[in-house]
Amino acid sequence: MHGSERSAQTVRFGIFEADLQTGELYKNGMKVPLQGQPFQVCSLLLEHAGELVTREELRQRVWPEDTFVDFEQALNTAIAKIRLALGDEADNPKFVQTLPRRGYRFIGPVAKPDPQPVKQAVAPVTSKGWFERPTARTNWLLASAALLVLLAAIGIWRSLNNRAAALPPMEVAPLAGLPGIQMEPDFSPDGNQVAFVLRGAANCGIYTTMVGGEKSLRLTSDCDDSSPTWSPDGRRVAFYRYGNGLAIYVVPAFGGSEHRLYKGPFHPWATGLDWSPDGNVLAFSGGRADWNGTWISLLSLVDSTTRQLTSPSDQEVDYSPAFSPDGSMVAFVRGILAGAVEDLYVVPAAGGVPRRLTFDKTWIKGSPTWTPDGREIVFSSARGGLASLWRISASGGTPRPVAGVGVIATDPSISPKGNQLVYKQTYIKEKILRVNLKDEKHAEGLPAVLNLKKGRNWRPNFSPDGKRFAFESVLGHSEIWACDSNGSNCGQLTSLQGTAGAPRWSPDGRSMAFEYRPSEHSEIYLLDLGGGMPRLLPTLPGADNGGPSWSRDGKWIYFYSDRGGTRFQLWRVLLKGGPPVQITRNGGLFAAESADGRFLYYSKYEAPGIWKVPLSGGEEKRVLDQAGEKEWYNWALGRSGVYFLKHRAKGGDLDFFDFATGKTTAISTSDKQPGVGLALAADGKSILYAETELEDANIMLVKNFR
């Protein structure tokens, strides 16, 4: 919508405009997702710009007394969403200032537009020279030209008006008002309902809701349920249930008893489930029990047999299937075991060779969805930086962005009528904290939050002297940054426009090893901190190589690799060159050498816990069974034990496991979930770890989608 057409109640501040009448926020003319109670709070602060708005005033205006909500949590979440939408920070605010225990004040300059647009006077044009006396022929030519211009203008005007009348503007608004993380939406066959997953709340499970906004209906109560998909007749919803393996269940769409259709081995890449248009088949993602193989299979609902549809290599994984509207094709995502390299494919449902549609080699978030005519596929991709929605012809071509949808948009689903789209809009911020230690088992004070750049900050690593630390920061592309130990004096070390991460400082502090994915596979790169470009460290060609760590003497680099399409194993290679040497035989990922250089400690891809193996040769041994499963990087080796992050239902712990006693001690606890990464300083006196400050996700409904 053009700025001149907006409501007279539009408030402008900086590059933002808030229409208090329609409840819409714009940034540089583009709509920003901020609706409901967060927008109401924002509008109250704008109306009283420069003044304190107390928490009690906000409660009375936004949360009536007869509303049964956790007001403190609701208000804190609303303020966090406002800051996320405005790119504001609590510690250094430009717009919303916190007055502890009192309320909030809008401190940015606020201006309202003039009520009437200013009309510009048009000065008359006088004729000069030969044009003062046109001939009869000239007059006829000018008149003819003017008539043609007039007719063309009328035609264009009618065409534009007819198109505007036929194509109403797209509208984006939240679909369901439930607290928690809403994800994986799927339209019912008639387009009137949406099934979705709710996580991070007391009442998690699978729900359905009417597009009109009526109360949501809870179908299941298991927090591990995922990937709901409607039967073609709209009477049932199928879904995954993880636990002791992977199972596919079905439940009546209006509630009732669940019925199991299939049970197989658990696999971390098993995501996405779709029902064939004829109702006879379910496409799902499953694989081997050792996690080294994931493919698309078809489950017959007639005789309960399964048929493998795709045959990826041992280094690839296939998941997130989606049937075409006529049931003849299946779209799916193919990636690599190491992650971050994914593309969209299609394969005939009857079987055949898959055809690759995209060549982006980057994250694809959620399952793809087809347009009702079967001509296009809409999918979420990080091909432009942050994840957003794209559309591509089913026969291939160049992807185009989906108009009207912002960033961090995933899990798309198009209604069968084609005029509505739902997707997941995510709000997430990960921070890095520092905790100082009195001794190995006790913290010295509370953890301190480091004031870093915006975005997701994770996988930190100390410099050898403890004065600096490096970390991976995701704000568009994933790059390596470094700061002083207190979070100041930050600078970007890489600008590779891809996925660079897992930085590890060399023992002499002169170099840094990290993993990067330049094309199909991840590789180990080295960066001279004195200057220069990153360079490839030759390891094992044609494989995914990552997770670098240094030997104590700085002569070797340890890394994981899936050479030959087998499970991930740990290897090491001399920095000065030479053939890599395999260390583990039963799996291994991120590694740390013991202080005396005798043992290598590591986590595994397919099994929980921390393991060790003698570097001189011998059998491996599991020393801790509480860390490592799907959190391979959330641990750090100390002198006499292991520090690790542990998830709880409502928060997380930083714990220490003592090798000698076998006992675990809590170093610190938090009501927030752990993020990604944990590092211990070389002197053992400080720990850095990541924590999720805010994670929320809403399902957004796009009306008049086209």
XYZ file of C-alpha atoms in Angstrom:
706
model
C 0.000 0.000 0.000
C 1.362 3.425 -0.896
C 2.110 5.756 1.980
C -0.351 8.445 0.788
C -3.197 5.937 0.897
C -2.644 4.918 4.503
C -4.821 5.954 7.410
C -4.616 9.420 8.923
C -3.631 7.593 12.125
C -0.293 6.535 10.642
C 2.597 7.261 13.014
C 6.083 7.547 11.558
C 9.326 6.934 13.429
C 12.649 6.426 11.678
C 12.174 4.059 8.742
C 8.977 2.648 10.270
C 5.291 3.495 9.920
C 2.580 2.165 12.234
C -1.044 2.418 11.139
C -2.894 2.536 14.452
C -6.253 2.142 12.720
C -5.502 -1.013 10.709
C -2.960 -2.488 13.124
C -0.156 -2.723 10.546
C 3.569 -1.971 10.817
C 5.727 -1.099 7.797
C 9.494 -0.818 7.361
C 10.619 1.139 4.310
C 7.165 0.504 2.842
C 7.286 -3.280 3.431
C 4.911 -4.864 5.911
C 6.525 -6.223 9.087
C 4.777 -9.089 10.924
C 3.645 -7.576 14.237
C 0.033 -8.215 15.106
C -2.254 -8.787 18.032
C -1.177 -7.895 21.542
C 2.424 -6.949 20.619
C 1.086 -4.354 18.157
C -1.412 -3.089 20.770
C 1.437 -2.574 23.228
C 3.501 -0.841 20.537
C 0.600 1.488 19.626
C 0.112 2.488 23.283
C 3.793 3.332 23.584
C 3.628 5.365 20.366
C 0.522 7.244 21.520
C 2.405 8.217 24.672
C 5.842 8.690 23.113
C 8.338 10.135 25.579
C 6.155 9.204 28.543
C 6.256 6.289 30.944
C 3.562 3.700 30.271
C 3.333 1.570 33.394
C 2.968 -2.204 33.407
C -0.383 -1.768 35.144
C -1.626 0.560 32.401
C -0.588 -1.974 29.778
C -2.334 -4.778 31.660
C -5.602 -2.821 31.880
C -5.546 -1.743 28.234
C -4.273 -4.909 26.532
C -5.006 -7.757 28.947
C -8.459 -7.293 30.562
C -8.911 -8.650 34.063
C -11.196 -11.423 32.876
C -8.476 -12.858 30.625
C -6.677 -15.774 32.227
C -3.098 -15.400 31.071
C 0.339 -15.176 32.651
C 0.525 -11.392 32.307
C 4.237 -11.046 33.133
C 5.241 -13.629 30.542
C 2.767 -12.274 27.974
C 4.048 -8.702 28.368
C 7.705 -9.746 28.266
C 7.027 -11.753 25.099
C 5.182 -8.795 23.524
C 8.078 -6.409 24.258
C 10.558 -8.951 22.878
C 8.539 -9.253 19.651
C 8.370 -5.456 19.327
C 12.128 -5.184 19.697
C 12.636 -7.999 17.192
C 10.377 -6.275 14.637
C 12.114 -2.899 15.145
C 15.647 -4.299 15.344
C 15.911 -2.794 18.834
C 17.996 -3.961 21.783
C 17.106 -3.879 25.472
C 20.647 -2.933 26.553
C 21.052 -0.168 23.974
C 17.522 0.873 22.913
C 16.712 3.202 20.051
C 12.950 2.955 20.441
C 11.671 1.091 23.511
C 13.294 1.856 26.867
C 12.719 -0.369 29.894
C 12.186 1.249 33.277
C 12.757 -1.707 35.620
C 9.707 -2.779 37.639
C 7.787 0.282 36.385
C 7.071 0.030 32.664
C 8.295 1.202 29.275
C 8.854 4.453 27.378
C 9.049 5.029 23.606
C 12.176 7.185 23.201
C 12.430 7.454 19.414
C 11.273 10.610 17.561
C 7.642 10.220 16.449
C 5.907 12.235 13.702
C 2.404 12.187 12.192
C 1.791 13.010 8.515
C 0.028 16.111 7.233
C -3.739 15.530 7.020
C -3.958 16.737 3.400
C -1.479 16.109 0.608
C 0.081 19.265 -0.856
C -0.921 19.922 -4.456
C 1.812 21.248 -6.669
C 1.039 24.143 -8.999
C 1.803 23.537 -12.664
C 3.341 26.462 -14.464
C 2.022 27.223 -17.962
C 4.323 26.419 -20.808
C 4.808 29.067 -23.457
C 5.666 28.273 -27.099
C 8.824 29.568 -28.656
C 10.423 29.643 -32.086
C 9.007 27.719 -35.044
C 6.305 26.086 -32.847
C 4.489 29.419 -32.495
C 2.943 29.060 -35.946
C 2.084 25.427 -36.699
C 0.925 24.537 -40.147
C -2.394 22.767 -40.855
C -0.500 19.497 -41.454
C 1.331 19.920 -38.158
C -1.938 20.586 -36.332
C -3.437 17.410 -37.837
C -0.413 15.323 -36.816
C -0.424 16.735 -33.289
C -4.140 16.105 -32.918
C -3.791 12.529 -34.179
C -0.905 11.856 -31.827
C -2.802 13.320 -28.888
C -5.819 11.138 -29.708
C -3.649 8.006 -29.852
C -1.999 8.876 -26.519
C -5.433 9.485 -24.982
C -6.823 6.158 -26.254
C -3.727 4.300 -25.032
C -3.981 5.938 -21.622
C -7.666 4.991 -21.364
C -6.816 1.394 -22.311
C -4.025 1.168 -19.761
C -6.223 2.760 -17.100
C -9.046 0.290 -17.781
C -6.622 -2.647 -17.800
C -5.065 -1.641 -14.508
C -8.420 -1.021 -12.889
C -9.797 -4.339 -14.122
C -6.726 -6.141 -12.813
C -6.961 -4.335 -9.479
C -10.623 -5.267 -9.224
C -9.898 -8.892 -10.097
C -6.865 -9.211 -7.806
C -7.538 -7.955 -4.291
C -4.441 -7.155 -2.221
C -2.808 -9.947 -0.228
C -3.375 -9.887 3.512
C -1.088 -11.490 6.105
C -2.265 -12.174 9.648
C -1.695 -14.759 12.413
C -3.916 -17.829 12.123
C -4.119 -19.141 15.705
C -3.675 -17.323 19.012
C -2.279 -20.206 21.054
C 0.854 -19.580 23.144
C 3.915 -21.612 22.240
C 5.713 -22.551 19.046
C 3.297 -23.248 16.189
C 4.753 -25.146 13.238
C 4.185 -27.501 10.286
C 0.765 -26.212 9.112
C -1.238 -28.222 6.568
C -4.469 -27.168 4.818
C -7.520 -29.435 4.865
C -8.862 -30.538 1.434
C -11.679 -27.961 1.541
C -9.295 -25.191 2.603
C -11.377 -24.332 5.670
C -9.107 -25.812 8.338
C -5.414 -26.053 9.129
C -3.716 -28.803 11.119
C -0.509 -27.834 12.915
C 1.939 -28.796 15.665
C 2.225 -26.909 18.958
C 5.499 -27.109 20.894
C 7.007 -25.366 23.892
C 3.696 -25.154 25.766
C 1.931 -27.142 28.473
C -0.680 -28.330 25.972
C 1.638 -29.417 23.147
C 0.524 -31.818 20.439
C -1.326 -31.656 17.115
C -4.213 -29.210 16.665
C -6.665 -28.159 14.011
C -8.167 -24.703 13.676
C -10.722 -23.044 11.428
C -9.375 -20.467 9.008
C -12.085 -18.129 10.295
C -10.333 -18.043 13.644
C -12.546 -20.211 15.803
C -11.201 -22.082 18.837
C -8.512 -24.656 18.045
C -9.184 -28.365 18.581
C -6.490 -30.526 20.180
C -6.136 -33.930 18.508
C -3.079 -35.411 20.273
C -1.231 -34.795 23.525
C 2.246 -36.151 22.762
C 4.908 -33.434 22.513
C 6.898 -35.522 20.011
C 4.106 -35.664 17.398
C 4.900 -33.945 14.094
C 4.200 -33.584 10.353
C 0.369 -33.672 10.308
C -1.253 -34.324 6.907
C -4.947 -34.522 5.988
C -6.590 -37.430 4.262
C -8.133 -36.443 0.890
C -11.665 -36.828 2.302
C -10.831 -34.523 5.231
C -11.913 -37.085 7.820
C -8.501 -38.078 9.245
C -5.078 -36.612 10.045
C -1.921 -38.722 9.816
C 1.246 -37.799 11.720
C 4.651 -38.993 12.955
C 5.269 -39.985 16.556
C 8.863 -40.282 17.730
C 9.876 -42.307 20.761
C 10.986 -45.901 20.709
C 11.485 -45.746 16.964
C 9.408 -43.923 14.361
C 5.681 -44.564 14.036
C 2.958 -43.214 11.743
C -0.444 -42.736 13.344
C -3.845 -41.563 12.146
C -6.532 -39.813 14.206
C -10.076 -38.611 13.311
C -10.072 -34.946 12.300
C -12.673 -34.111 14.951
C -10.912 -36.051 17.716
C -10.998 -39.665 18.793
C -8.875 -42.771 19.132
C -5.484 -42.971 17.454
C -4.532 -45.891 15.214
C -0.973 -46.877 14.327
C -0.289 -47.534 10.641
C 3.466 -48.140 10.612
C 6.458 -48.606 12.917
C 10.130 -48.442 11.932
C 13.535 -47.326 13.201
C 14.027 -43.759 14.401
C 16.042 -41.439 12.165
C 16.813 -37.743 12.841
C 16.182 -36.826 9.187
C 12.728 -38.466 9.104
C 10.578 -35.378 8.553
C 7.628 -34.626 6.311
C 4.607 -36.810 5.610
C 2.038 -36.524 2.801
C -1.147 -38.302 1.715
C -1.660 -39.209 -1.953
C -4.675 -37.560 -3.657
C -6.427 -40.938 -4.087
C -6.089 -41.687 -0.369
C -4.319 -45.016 -0.883
C -0.716 -44.112 -0.069
C 1.309 -42.162 2.491
C 4.723 -40.847 1.447
C 7.161 -40.712 4.351
C 10.853 -40.421 5.145
C 12.552 -43.350 6.824
C 15.780 -45.267 6.761
C 18.201 -47.606 8.434
C 18.478 -47.986 12.193
C 22.134 -46.855 12.124
C 21.046 -43.429 10.721
C 23.299 -43.836 7.653
C 20.577 -43.858 5.058
C 17.316 -41.957 4.647
C 14.990 -42.208 1.651
C 11.409 -41.568 0.577
C 9.099 -44.572 0.950
C 5.456 -45.137 0.051
C 3.188 -46.853 2.602
C 0.175 -48.604 1.071
C -2.962 -48.138 3.170
C -4.554 -51.045 1.293
C -2.174 -53.839 2.310
C 0.293 -52.038 4.706
C 3.291 -52.754 2.462
C 6.060 -50.227 1.866
C 7.950 -49.423 -1.325
C 11.203 -47.456 -1.467
C 10.768 -44.587 -3.918
C 14.196 -42.891 -3.879
C 17.699 -44.328 -3.598
C 20.126 -41.649 -2.388
C 23.804 -42.378 -1.883
C 25.058 -43.212 1.602
C 26.200 -39.602 1.956
C 22.751 -38.209 1.085
C 19.402 -38.053 2.849
C 15.918 -37.663 1.304
C 12.972 -36.260 3.289
C 9.918 -33.942 3.275
C 7.879 -35.559 0.452
C 4.894 -33.778 -1.164
C 2.537 -35.285 -3.775
C 1.575 -33.247 -6.835
C -2.171 -32.467 -7.083
C -2.723 -35.251 -9.638
C -0.613 -37.725 -7.634
C 1.798 -38.427 -10.480
C 4.888 -36.775 -8.966
C 6.483 -36.415 -5.539
C 8.606 -33.397 -4.623
C 11.178 -33.881 -1.872
C 14.340 -32.446 -0.332
C 17.736 -34.088 -0.790
C 20.585 -33.062 1.491
C 23.842 -34.319 2.928
C 24.398 -35.880 6.342
C 26.474 -32.915 7.530
C 23.589 -30.545 6.826
C 23.428 -27.073 5.231
C 23.539 -28.454 1.653
C 20.003 -29.159 0.442
C 18.091 -28.903 -2.829
C 14.626 -29.595 -4.216
C 13.911 -32.653 -6.392
C 10.894 -34.289 -8.051
C 10.401 -37.982 -8.871
C 7.539 -39.895 -10.539
C 5.309 -41.537 -7.929
C 5.530 -44.743 -9.960
C 9.310 -44.693 -9.607
C 12.160 -43.434 -11.707
C 15.175 -41.138 -11.672
C 14.690 -37.958 -9.579
C 15.080 -34.639 -11.359
C 16.849 -31.816 -9.568
C 15.039 -28.459 -9.582
C 17.315 -26.201 -7.516
C 21.086 -25.870 -7.361
C 21.428 -23.594 -4.336
C 23.160 -26.046 -1.966
C 21.705 -24.366 1.105
C 19.130 -24.985 3.831
C 15.540 -25.836 2.864
C 13.194 -25.459 5.831
C 10.105 -27.659 5.956
C 8.260 -29.564 3.249
C 7.518 -28.072 -0.188
C 3.933 -27.456 -1.343
C 2.387 -27.500 -4.849
C 0.108 -24.924 -6.418
C -3.338 -26.466 -7.222
C -2.640 -26.475 -10.974
C 0.555 -28.473 -10.414
C 2.659 -25.954 -12.322
C 4.704 -24.537 -9.454
C 6.229 -25.606 -6.143
C 6.585 -23.255 -3.189
C 9.368 -23.957 -0.688
C 11.382 -22.270 2.061
C 15.063 -21.696 1.368
C 18.010 -19.757 2.732
C 19.180 -19.085 -0.838
C 18.831 -15.344 -0.231
C 20.354 -15.359 3.259
C 17.679 -15.764 5.923
C 15.013 -18.378 5.205
C 12.101 -17.073 3.124
C 9.547 -18.490 0.692
C 10.327 -19.084 -2.986
C 8.425 -20.517 -5.940
C 9.764 -22.483 -8.892
C 8.266 -24.121 -11.963
C 7.714 -27.858 -11.524
C 9.759 -28.313 -14.707
C 12.674 -26.286 -13.330
C 13.999 -22.783 -13.821
C 14.991 -19.857 -11.643
C 13.235 -19.587 -8.254
C 11.285 -16.387 -7.583
C 10.514 -14.938 -4.138
C 6.933 -15.203 -2.886
C 5.582 -11.660 -2.622
C 4.261 -10.334 0.681
C 6.162 -12.773 2.908
C 9.050 -11.721 5.133
C 12.161 -13.553 6.299
C 12.459 -16.517 8.664
C 9.409 -17.953 6.886
C 9.232 -21.752 6.664
C 6.808 -24.708 6.409
C 4.538 -23.431 3.590
C 1.176 -25.009 2.682
C -1.188 -23.835 -0.089
C -4.935 -24.402 0.135
C -6.464 -26.637 -2.573
C -8.410 -23.633 -3.813
C -5.089 -21.849 -4.299
C -6.095 -18.485 -2.868
C -4.649 -19.012 0.606
C -1.201 -19.808 1.957
C -0.046 -20.609 5.484
C 3.527 -20.671 6.740
C 5.521 -20.536 9.963
C 6.955 -17.164 10.999
C 9.786 -17.647 13.493
C 11.150 -15.243 16.042
C 14.440 -16.458 17.508
C 17.415 -14.856 19.168
C 20.364 -16.762 20.567
C 22.859 -15.107 22.871
C 26.243 -16.099 24.297
C 26.798 -16.013 28.050
C 29.986 -16.088 30.110
C 30.281 -17.654 33.538
C 33.441 -17.437 35.646
C 34.418 -20.364 37.863
C 35.708 -20.402 41.454
C 36.739 -23.997 40.896
C 35.765 -26.782 38.525
C 32.355 -27.350 40.124
C 31.254 -23.883 41.283
C 30.401 -20.656 39.481
C 31.643 -17.290 40.669
C 28.502 -15.205 40.404
C 25.729 -15.325 37.843
C 26.323 -15.790 34.106
C 26.833 -12.526 32.209
C 25.194 -11.916 28.849
C 27.648 -10.673 26.229
C 26.317 -7.795 24.146
C 27.036 -9.106 20.655
C 25.707 -8.287 17.206
C 22.135 -9.092 16.249
C 21.067 -12.438 14.898
C 21.848 -15.957 16.092
C 25.187 -16.273 17.840
C 26.477 -19.727 18.707
C 29.375 -22.250 18.842
C 31.906 -20.000 20.669
C 35.600 -20.848 21.150
C 38.214 -19.151 23.376
C 41.582 -17.949 22.164
C 44.506 -19.694 23.932
C 45.127 -16.734 26.262
C 41.397 -16.314 27.010
C 41.404 -12.647 25.963
C 39.342 -13.186 22.801
C 36.736 -15.611 21.545
C 35.420 -16.559 18.118
C 31.867 -17.574 17.296
C 29.496 -18.308 14.457
C 26.934 -15.584 13.754
C 23.915 -16.035 11.515
C 22.362 -12.865 10.141
C 21.634 -13.843 6.586
C 24.729 -15.939 5.883
C 26.697 -17.762 8.550
C 30.106 -16.161 9.142
C 32.909 -16.230 11.736
C 33.308 -13.279 14.123
C 35.673 -12.585 17.036
C 35.361 -10.319 20.107
C 37.209 -9.470 23.295
C 36.307 -11.748 26.200
C 33.790 -9.206 27.550
C 31.944 -9.028 24.211
C 33.477 -5.737 23.027
C 35.702 -4.889 20.052
C 33.986 -7.351 17.702
C 35.024 -7.901 14.118
C 34.036 -10.159 11.223
C 36.745 -12.647 10.236
C 35.109 -14.256 7.180
C 32.872 -12.981 4.416
C 32.280 -16.130 2.388
C 28.541 -15.630 1.777
C 27.786 -19.209 2.737
C 27.821 -21.451 5.789
C 31.014 -21.018 7.804
C 31.088 -22.258 11.390
C 32.654 -24.281 14.220
C 35.729 -22.012 14.613
C 38.685 -23.388 16.603
C 41.725 -21.298 17.606
C 45.174 -22.844 17.154
C 47.231 -23.379 20.355
C 49.654 -20.581 19.370
C 46.778 -18.173 18.638
C 47.970 -17.410 15.115
C 45.490 -19.405 13.077
C 41.915 -20.564 13.123
C 40.369 -23.721 11.679
C 36.702 -23.825 10.720
C 34.289 -25.728 8.516
C 32.797 -24.257 5.339
C 30.582 -25.595 2.572
C 31.730 -24.150 -0.760
C 29.710 -26.594 -2.865
C 28.318 -30.089 -2.367
C 30.375 -30.992 0.702
C 31.748 -29.384 3.838
C 35.517 -28.862 4.057
C 38.103 -27.724 6.595
C 39.579 -24.258 6.047
C 42.410 -22.406 7.764
C 42.581 -18.657 8.376
C 45.827 -16.821 9.173
C 44.761 -14.265 11.787
C 47.626 -12.003 10.740
C 45.893 -11.416 7.412
C 45.058 -13.211 4.201
C 42.282 -15.273 2.710
C 41.021 -18.587 4.110
C 42.661 -21.607 2.490
C 41.520 -25.186 2.114
C 43.156 -27.838 4.288
C 43.362 -30.980 2.114
C 41.600 -33.859 3.859
C 39.430 -36.491 2.170
C 38.040 -35.511 -1.262
C 34.440 -36.276 -2.170
C 33.309 -36.485 1.462
C 31.832 -34.231 4.138
C 34.691 -33.093 6.367
C 33.996 -30.845 9.358
C 34.177 -30.212 13.104
C 37.880 -29.285 13.285
C 39.869 -29.309 16.554
C 43.594 -28.965 17.248
C 46.039 -31.310 18.934
C 47.662 -29.847 22.031
C 50.984 -29.388 20.210
C 49.309 -27.676 17.234
C 50.688 -30.164 14.715
C 47.461 -32.043 13.925
C 43.877 -31.180 13.038
C 41.178 -33.636 14.090
C 38.016 -33.711 11.965
C 35.022 -35.889 11.167
C 34.394 -37.390 7.720
C 31.917 -39.724 6.055
C 34.489 -40.933 3.550
C 33.142 -43.692 1.335
C 29.548 -43.045 2.338
C 29.953 -44.715 5.719
C 29.082 -43.385 9.147
C 30.983 -40.351 10.431
C 34.411 -41.270 11.791
C 37.148 -39.166 13.363
C 40.367 -38.589 11.476
C 43.434 -36.415 11.925
C 45.804 -34.818 9.435
C 49.163 -33.106 9.852
C 49.032 -29.351 9.395
C 52.130 -29.479 7.188
C 50.445 -32.041 4.925
C 50.194 -35.757 4.462
C 47.526 -38.457 4.271
C 44.761 -38.338 6.919
C 44.834 -41.014 9.627
C 41.612 -42.650 10.831
C 41.130 -42.647 14.630
C 37.714 -44.191 15.353
C 36.034 -47.277 13.889
C 32.599 -47.122 15.549
C 31.612 -43.549 14.801
C 32.722 -40.130 15.988
C 32.030 -36.425 15.512
C 33.371 -33.457 17.476
C 36.592 -34.268 19.330
C 38.890 -32.878 22.029
C 42.353 -34.132 22.918
C 43.111 -34.694 26.611
C 45.600 -32.368 28.324
C 48.273 -35.079 28.402
C 47.686 -35.976 24.737
C 46.966 -39.634 25.534
C 43.224 -39.791 24.809
C 40.726 -38.395 22.347
C 37.266 -37.568 23.719
C 34.368 -37.254 21.295
C 30.625 -37.439 20.652
C 28.836 -39.621 18.107
C 26.240 -38.979 15.447
C 24.189 -42.106 16.089
C 24.566 -42.610 19.869
C 24.275 -40.372 22.964
C 27.125 -39.710 25.347
C 30.801 -38.770 25.397
C 33.382 -41.406 24.486
C 37.161 -41.728 24.652
C 39.780 -43.797 22.850
C 43.564 -44.077 23.452
C 45.503 -42.311 20.700
C 48.127 -45.024 20.922
C 45.485 -47.584 19.973
C 42.903 -49.585 21.888
C 39.187 -49.970 22.537
C 36.831 -47.024 22.950
C 34.891 -46.428 26.170
C 31.793 -44.366 26.915
C 32.483 -42.075 29.871
C 29.206 -40.133 29.961
C 25.752 -41.055 28.662
C 23.922 -37.757 29.284
C 25.317 -35.575 26.523
C 25.794 -35.795 22.819
C 22.518 -37.038 21.331
C 21.599 -34.497 18.631
C 23.699 -31.966 20.618
C 27.121 -33.153 19.561
C 28.774 -29.751 20.145
C 27.274 -28.824 23.561
C 30.142 -30.112 25.692
C 33.712 -29.167 26.589
C 36.552 -31.185 28.087
C 37.979 -30.053 31.426
C 41.001 -31.327 33.336
C 39.055 -33.891 35.365
C 35.639 -34.014 33.751
C 33.224 -32.807 31.105
C 31.037 -29.691 31.057
C 27.804 -30.097 29.120
C 24.450 -28.424 28.494
C 21.302 -30.334 29.396
C 17.772 -29.568 28.220
C 14.880 -29.544 30.672
C 11.151 -29.200 29.993
C 11.248 -25.527 31.028
C 14.843 -24.472 30.686
C 18.327 -25.924 30.771
C 21.372 -26.598 32.940
C 25.107 -26.152 32.648
C 26.495 -29.271 34.370
C 29.869 -30.783 35.214
C 30.520 -34.536 35.158
C 33.440 -35.672 37.342
C 35.400 -38.595 35.856
C 36.700 -39.758 39.254
C 33.402 -39.822 41.160
C 30.960 -40.325 38.283
C 28.781 -37.586 39.786
C 27.152 -34.623 38.021
C 27.077 -31.128 39.541
C 24.923 -28.232 38.295
C 27.057 -25.146 37.599
C 24.101 -22.914 36.663
C 20.428 -23.252 35.760
C 18.181 -21.166 33.556
C 14.520 -20.926 32.593
C 15.654 -20.583 28.959
C 16.626 -23.420 26.640
C 20.292 -24.053 25.778
C 21.465 -22.847 22.415
C 24.259 -24.303 20.304
C 27.807 -24.502 21.564
C 29.924 -24.544 24.740
C 33.592 -23.580 25.273
C 36.035 -23.741 28.194
C 38.972 -21.337 28.529
C 42.448 -22.889 28.495
C 43.012 -21.933 32.145
C 39.696 -23.564 33.123
C 38.388 -20.380 34.770
C 35.696 -19.288 32.302
C 32.964 -20.905 30.217
C 31.095 -19.563 27.212
C 27.805 -21.114 26.143
C 24.838 -20.295 23.941
C 21.289 -19.812 25.162
C 18.010 -19.204 23.354
C 16.789 -15.821 24.598
C 13.552 -15.821 22.621
C 11.985 -18.498 20.499
C 8.467 -18.113 19.262
C 6.726 -19.140 16.077
C 3.292 -18.281 14.740
C 1.411 -19.664 11.777
C 0.663 -16.847 9.360
C -2.281 -16.883 6.964
C -1.921 -15.199 3.563
C -5.293 -14.336 2.028
C -5.630 -13.640 -1.705
C -2.437 -15.567 -2.398
C -1.526 -15.839 -6.076
